[in-house]
């Protein structure tokens, strides 16, 4: 018997979040940020990440202003930068604020 779609999506999201946490030296947020006081999907030392995946058929994700505002606001309340990481059919894409991008670029340019 095959698994229901919601369970497959939940497993895919958990795997994505665990991978991000491991790479960034952070932790997966219990309940994927749905519990009061626990924000975002992954909390790393300097960044709060909202993780999104696409199904094998869709292959696209629309960045909605309300999603970006939510993760930005949550990150600001805990003194971190915001990032939205989207898996697009195996391609990993990150959305950052322009100011944070410039900070990272300038930092690594002079290292």
XYZ file of N, CA and C in Angstrom:
333
model
N 0.843 -1.184 0.000
C 0.000 0.000 0.000
C 0.886 1.244 0.000
N 0.607 2.177 -0.895
C 1.427 3.384 -0.984
C 1.023 4.398 0.094
N 1.961 5.255 0.400
C 1.725 6.272 1.427
C 0.859 7.387 0.863
N 0.066 8.027 1.722
C -0.727 9.174 1.262
C 0.193 10.352 0.903
N -0.246 11.197 0.014
C 0.537 12.337 -0.472
C 1.029 13.213 0.683
N 0.177 13.482 1.676
C 0.572 14.358 2.791
C 1.759 13.776 3.557
N 1.789 12.454 3.697
C 2.876 11.809 4.427
C 4.181 11.868 3.622
N 4.080 11.697 2.332
C 5.256 11.800 1.458
C 5.823 13.221 1.531
N 4.945 14.224 1.451
C 5.379 15.621 1.525
C 6.012 15.934 2.873
N 5.421 15.404 3.937
C 5.945 15.634 5.280
C 7.348 15.031 5.427
N 7.537 13.843 4.909
C 8.848 13.186 4.970
C 9.887 13.946 4.141
N 9.480 14.415 2.972
C 10.376 15.174 2.103
C 10.798 16.474 2.792
N 9.849 17.152 3.416
C 10.147 18.403 4.112
C 11.078 18.178 5.301
N 10.826 17.137 6.053
C 11.671 16.828 7.213
C 13.098 16.538 6.764
N 13.257 15.786 5.685
C 14.582 15.471 5.154
C 15.287 16.752 4.710
N 14.568 17.630 4.022
C 15.118 18.898 3.578
C 15.582 19.727 4.775
N 14.728 19.862 5.777
C 15.047 20.664 6.960
C 16.240 20.101 7.724
N 16.295 18.776 7.875
C 17.434 18.149 8.556
C 18.738 18.407 7.802
N 18.684 18.358 6.476
C 19.871 18.619 5.665
C 20.359 20.049 5.800
N 19.437 20.988 5.781
C 19.789 22.403 5.943
C 20.421 22.618 7.311
N 19.794 22.072 8.341
C 20.306 22.227 9.705
C 21.725 21.688 9.827
N 21.969 20.532 9.251
C 23.298 19.924 9.320
C 24.331 20.795 8.603
N 24.002 21.278 7.417
C 24.935 22.097 6.645
C 25.247 23.431 7.313
N 24.256 24.020 7.975
C 24.437 25.347 8.564
C 24.831 25.315 10.032
N 24.958 24.119 10.595
C 25.304 24.026 12.012
C 24.179 24.496 12.906
N 22.968 24.251 12.460
C 21.789 24.671 13.217
C 20.965 23.494 13.665
N 19.694 23.755 13.874
C 18.784 22.694 14.299
C 17.436 22.869 13.615
N 16.781 21.746 13.406
C 15.423 21.751 12.864
C 14.496 22.216 13.972
N 13.618 23.135 13.673
C 12.690 23.673 14.664
C 11.537 22.688 14.851
N 11.270 22.289 16.096
C 10.160 21.353 16.340
C 8.840 21.892 15.775
N 8.113 21.029 15.101
C 6.824 21.434 14.531
C 6.963 22.354 13.336
N 8.189 22.425 12.773
C 8.462 23.282 11.610
C 7.934 24.694 11.789
N 8.162 25.244 12.955
C 7.799 26.625 13.201
C 6.339 26.861 13.502
N 5.553 25.798 13.639
C 4.119 25.974 13.867
C 3.770 26.176 15.341
N 4.724 25.892 16.232
C 4.459 26.029 17.658
C 4.851 27.424 18.128
N 4.102 27.950 19.086
C 4.372 29.279 19.615
C 5.795 29.339 20.189
N 6.514 30.391 19.828
C 7.870 30.558 20.314
C 8.921 29.890 19.456
N 8.528 28.965 18.610
C 9.456 28.299 17.687
C 9.207 28.846 16.294
N 10.166 29.578 15.787
C 9.999 30.267 14.507
C 10.788 29.587 13.405
N 10.288 29.703 12.184
C 10.971 29.158 11.018
C 11.001 27.644 11.010
N 11.727 27.094 10.046
C 11.889 25.648 9.925
C 13.246 25.186 10.439
N 14.273 26.031 10.233
C 15.628 25.719 10.676
C 16.215 26.965 11.315
N 16.783 26.778 12.491
C 17.445 27.878 13.191
C 18.946 27.584 13.232
N 19.720 28.439 12.560
C 21.187 28.337 12.556
C 21.725 29.534 13.336
N 23.016 29.539 13.640
C 23.555 30.616 14.466
C 23.232 32.030 13.987
N 23.258 32.276 12.686
C 23.043 33.640 12.199
C 21.840 33.807 11.282
N 21.138 32.727 10.997
C 20.042 32.806 10.025
C 18.879 31.903 10.428
N 17.680 32.376 10.125
C 16.467 31.594 10.316
C 15.954 31.236 8.926
N 15.755 29.956 8.680
C 15.422 29.478 7.332
C 13.990 28.948 7.282
N 13.271 29.388 6.277
C 11.973 28.820 5.923
C 12.252 27.921 4.726
N 11.892 26.644 4.823
C 12.204 25.679 3.765
C 10.933 25.297 3.009
N 11.031 25.280 1.693
C 9.911 24.902 0.829
C 10.396 23.880 -0.185
N 9.513 22.970 -0.558
C 9.844 21.996 -1.595
C 8.775 22.037 -2.678
N 9.121 21.520 -3.840
C 8.143 21.398 -4.917
C 7.914 19.929 -5.189
N 6.747 19.609 -5.648
C 6.454 18.214 -5.984
C 7.145 17.866 -7.298
N 7.211 16.589 -7.574
C 7.889 16.158 -8.796
C 7.167 16.648 -10.048
N 5.913 17.002 -9.936
C 5.158 17.463 -11.100
C 5.200 18.979 -11.257
N 5.118 19.701 -10.154
C 5.003 21.160 -10.214
C 6.278 21.810 -10.739
N 7.382 21.586 -10.055
C 8.646 22.154 -10.500
C 8.728 23.659 -10.405
N 7.838 24.279 -9.642
C 7.903 25.724 -9.479
C 7.430 26.099 -8.078
N 7.826 27.291 -7.672
C 7.375 27.818 -6.383
C 7.257 29.325 -6.528
N 6.130 29.864 -6.149
C 5.917 31.303 -6.182
C 6.315 31.889 -4.841
N 7.254 32.828 -4.856
C 7.647 33.507 -3.627
C 6.594 34.564 -3.348
N 5.836 34.339 -2.308
C 4.766 35.272 -1.951
C 5.275 36.251 -0.906
N 4.869 37.487 -1.040
C 5.297 38.537 -0.115
C 4.963 38.172 1.321
N 3.802 37.564 1.547
C 3.410 37.231 2.922
C 4.349 36.195 3.544
N 4.845 35.251 2.754
C 5.800 34.256 3.258
C 7.117 34.942 3.601
N 7.603 35.816 2.704
C 8.855 36.516 2.959
C 8.730 37.431 4.179
N 7.621 38.161 4.284
C 7.424 39.039 5.445
C 7.393 38.240 6.740
N 6.759 37.070 6.708
C 6.661 36.230 7.902
C 8.044 35.793 8.372
N 8.844 35.229 7.488
C 10.158 34.739 7.907
C 11.073 35.906 8.270
N 10.956 37.026 7.576
C 11.766 38.211 7.905
C 11.434 38.733 9.300
N 10.157 38.817 9.594
C 9.706 39.293 10.906
C 10.169 38.338 12.011
N 10.002 37.047 11.793
C 10.413 36.050 12.781
C 11.927 36.096 13.011
N 12.691 36.241 11.940
C 14.148 36.307 12.070
C 14.554 37.553 12.850
N 13.913 38.653 12.550
C 14.240 39.903 13.228
C 13.976 39.793 14.732
N 12.905 39.106 15.123
C 12.577 38.996 16.549
C 13.608 38.190 17.326
N 14.376 37.336 16.639
C 15.412 36.544 17.320
C 16.828 37.002 16.954
N 16.929 38.176 16.301
C 18.229 38.749 15.983
C 19.008 38.025 14.913
N 18.300 37.463 13.933
C 18.964 36.721 12.856
C 18.529 37.272 11.508
N 19.230 36.833 10.480
C 18.842 37.148 9.109
C 17.831 36.098 8.640
N 17.072 36.435 7.615
C 16.070 35.524 7.065
C 16.550 34.915 5.757
N 16.174 33.662 5.537
C 16.448 32.996 4.265
C 15.277 32.090 3.930
N 14.942 32.048 2.668
C 13.918 31.147 2.159
C 14.631 30.192 1.220
N 14.666 28.900 1.578
C 15.345 27.908 0.749
C 14.290 27.049 0.068
N 14.369 26.979 -1.252
C 13.385 26.239 -2.041
C 14.098 25.150 -2.835
N 13.595 23.923 -2.731
C 14.069 22.832 -3.578
C 13.188 22.798 -4.818
N 13.789 23.094 -5.959
C 13.066 23.080 -7.227
C 13.516 21.870 -8.034
N 12.871 20.749 -7.818
C 13.193 19.513 -8.528
C 14.684 19.195 -8.460
N 15.225 19.263 -7.247
C 16.625 18.920 -7.042
C 17.574 20.103 -7.080
N 17.148 21.227 -7.591
C 17.969 22.442 -7.612
C 17.648 23.252 -6.358
N 18.679 23.584 -5.587
C 18.485 24.319 -4.340
C 18.664 25.805 -4.591
N 17.643 26.578 -4.249
C 17.632 28.015 -4.475
C 17.387 28.712 -3.140
N 18.081 29.837 -2.923
C 17.922 30.586 -1.677
C 17.529 32.019 -1.989
N 16.550 32.528 -1.251
C 16.140 33.924 -1.349
C 16.626 34.619 -0.085
N 17.370 35.716 -0.274
C 17.883 36.527 0.824
C 17.507 37.983 0.573
N 17.519 38.785 1.623
C 17.345 40.216 1.405
C 18.576 40.734 0.661
N 18.414 41.805 -0.080
C 19.524 42.380 -0.827
C 20.637 42.819 0.124
N 20.279 43.422 1.250
C 21.291 43.876 2.207
C 22.103 42.709 2.760
N 21.445 41.610 3.080
C 22.166 40.441 3.598
C 23.067 39.854 2.513
N 22.574 39.785 1.299
C 23.392 39.300 0.185
C 24.655 40.154 0.040
N 24.504 41.473 0.074
C 25.654 42.365 -0.068
C 26.643 42.174 1.080
N 26.132 41.978 2.291
C 27.008 41.737 3.435
C 27.823 40.466 3.221
N 27.165 39.407 2.783
C 27.867 38.141 2.524
C 28.881 38.296 1.403
N 28.492 38.954 0.337
C 29.378 39.151 -0.806
C 30.612 39.945 -0.393
N 30.404 41.024 0.326
C 31.530 41.856 0.755
C 32.443 41.102 1.718
N 31.856 40.322 2.601
C 32.653 39.558 3.562
C 33.558 38.549 2.840
N 33.013 37.811 1.912
C 33.783 36.776 1.240
C 34.714 37.331 0.164
N 34.425 38.507 -0.308
C 35.302 39.152 -1.282
C 36.644 39.490 -0.651
N 36.626 39.845 0.615
C 37.835 40.306 1.295
C 38.443 39.270 2.242
N 37.999 38.043 2.156
C 38.584 36.976 2.994
C 39.821 36.385 2.373
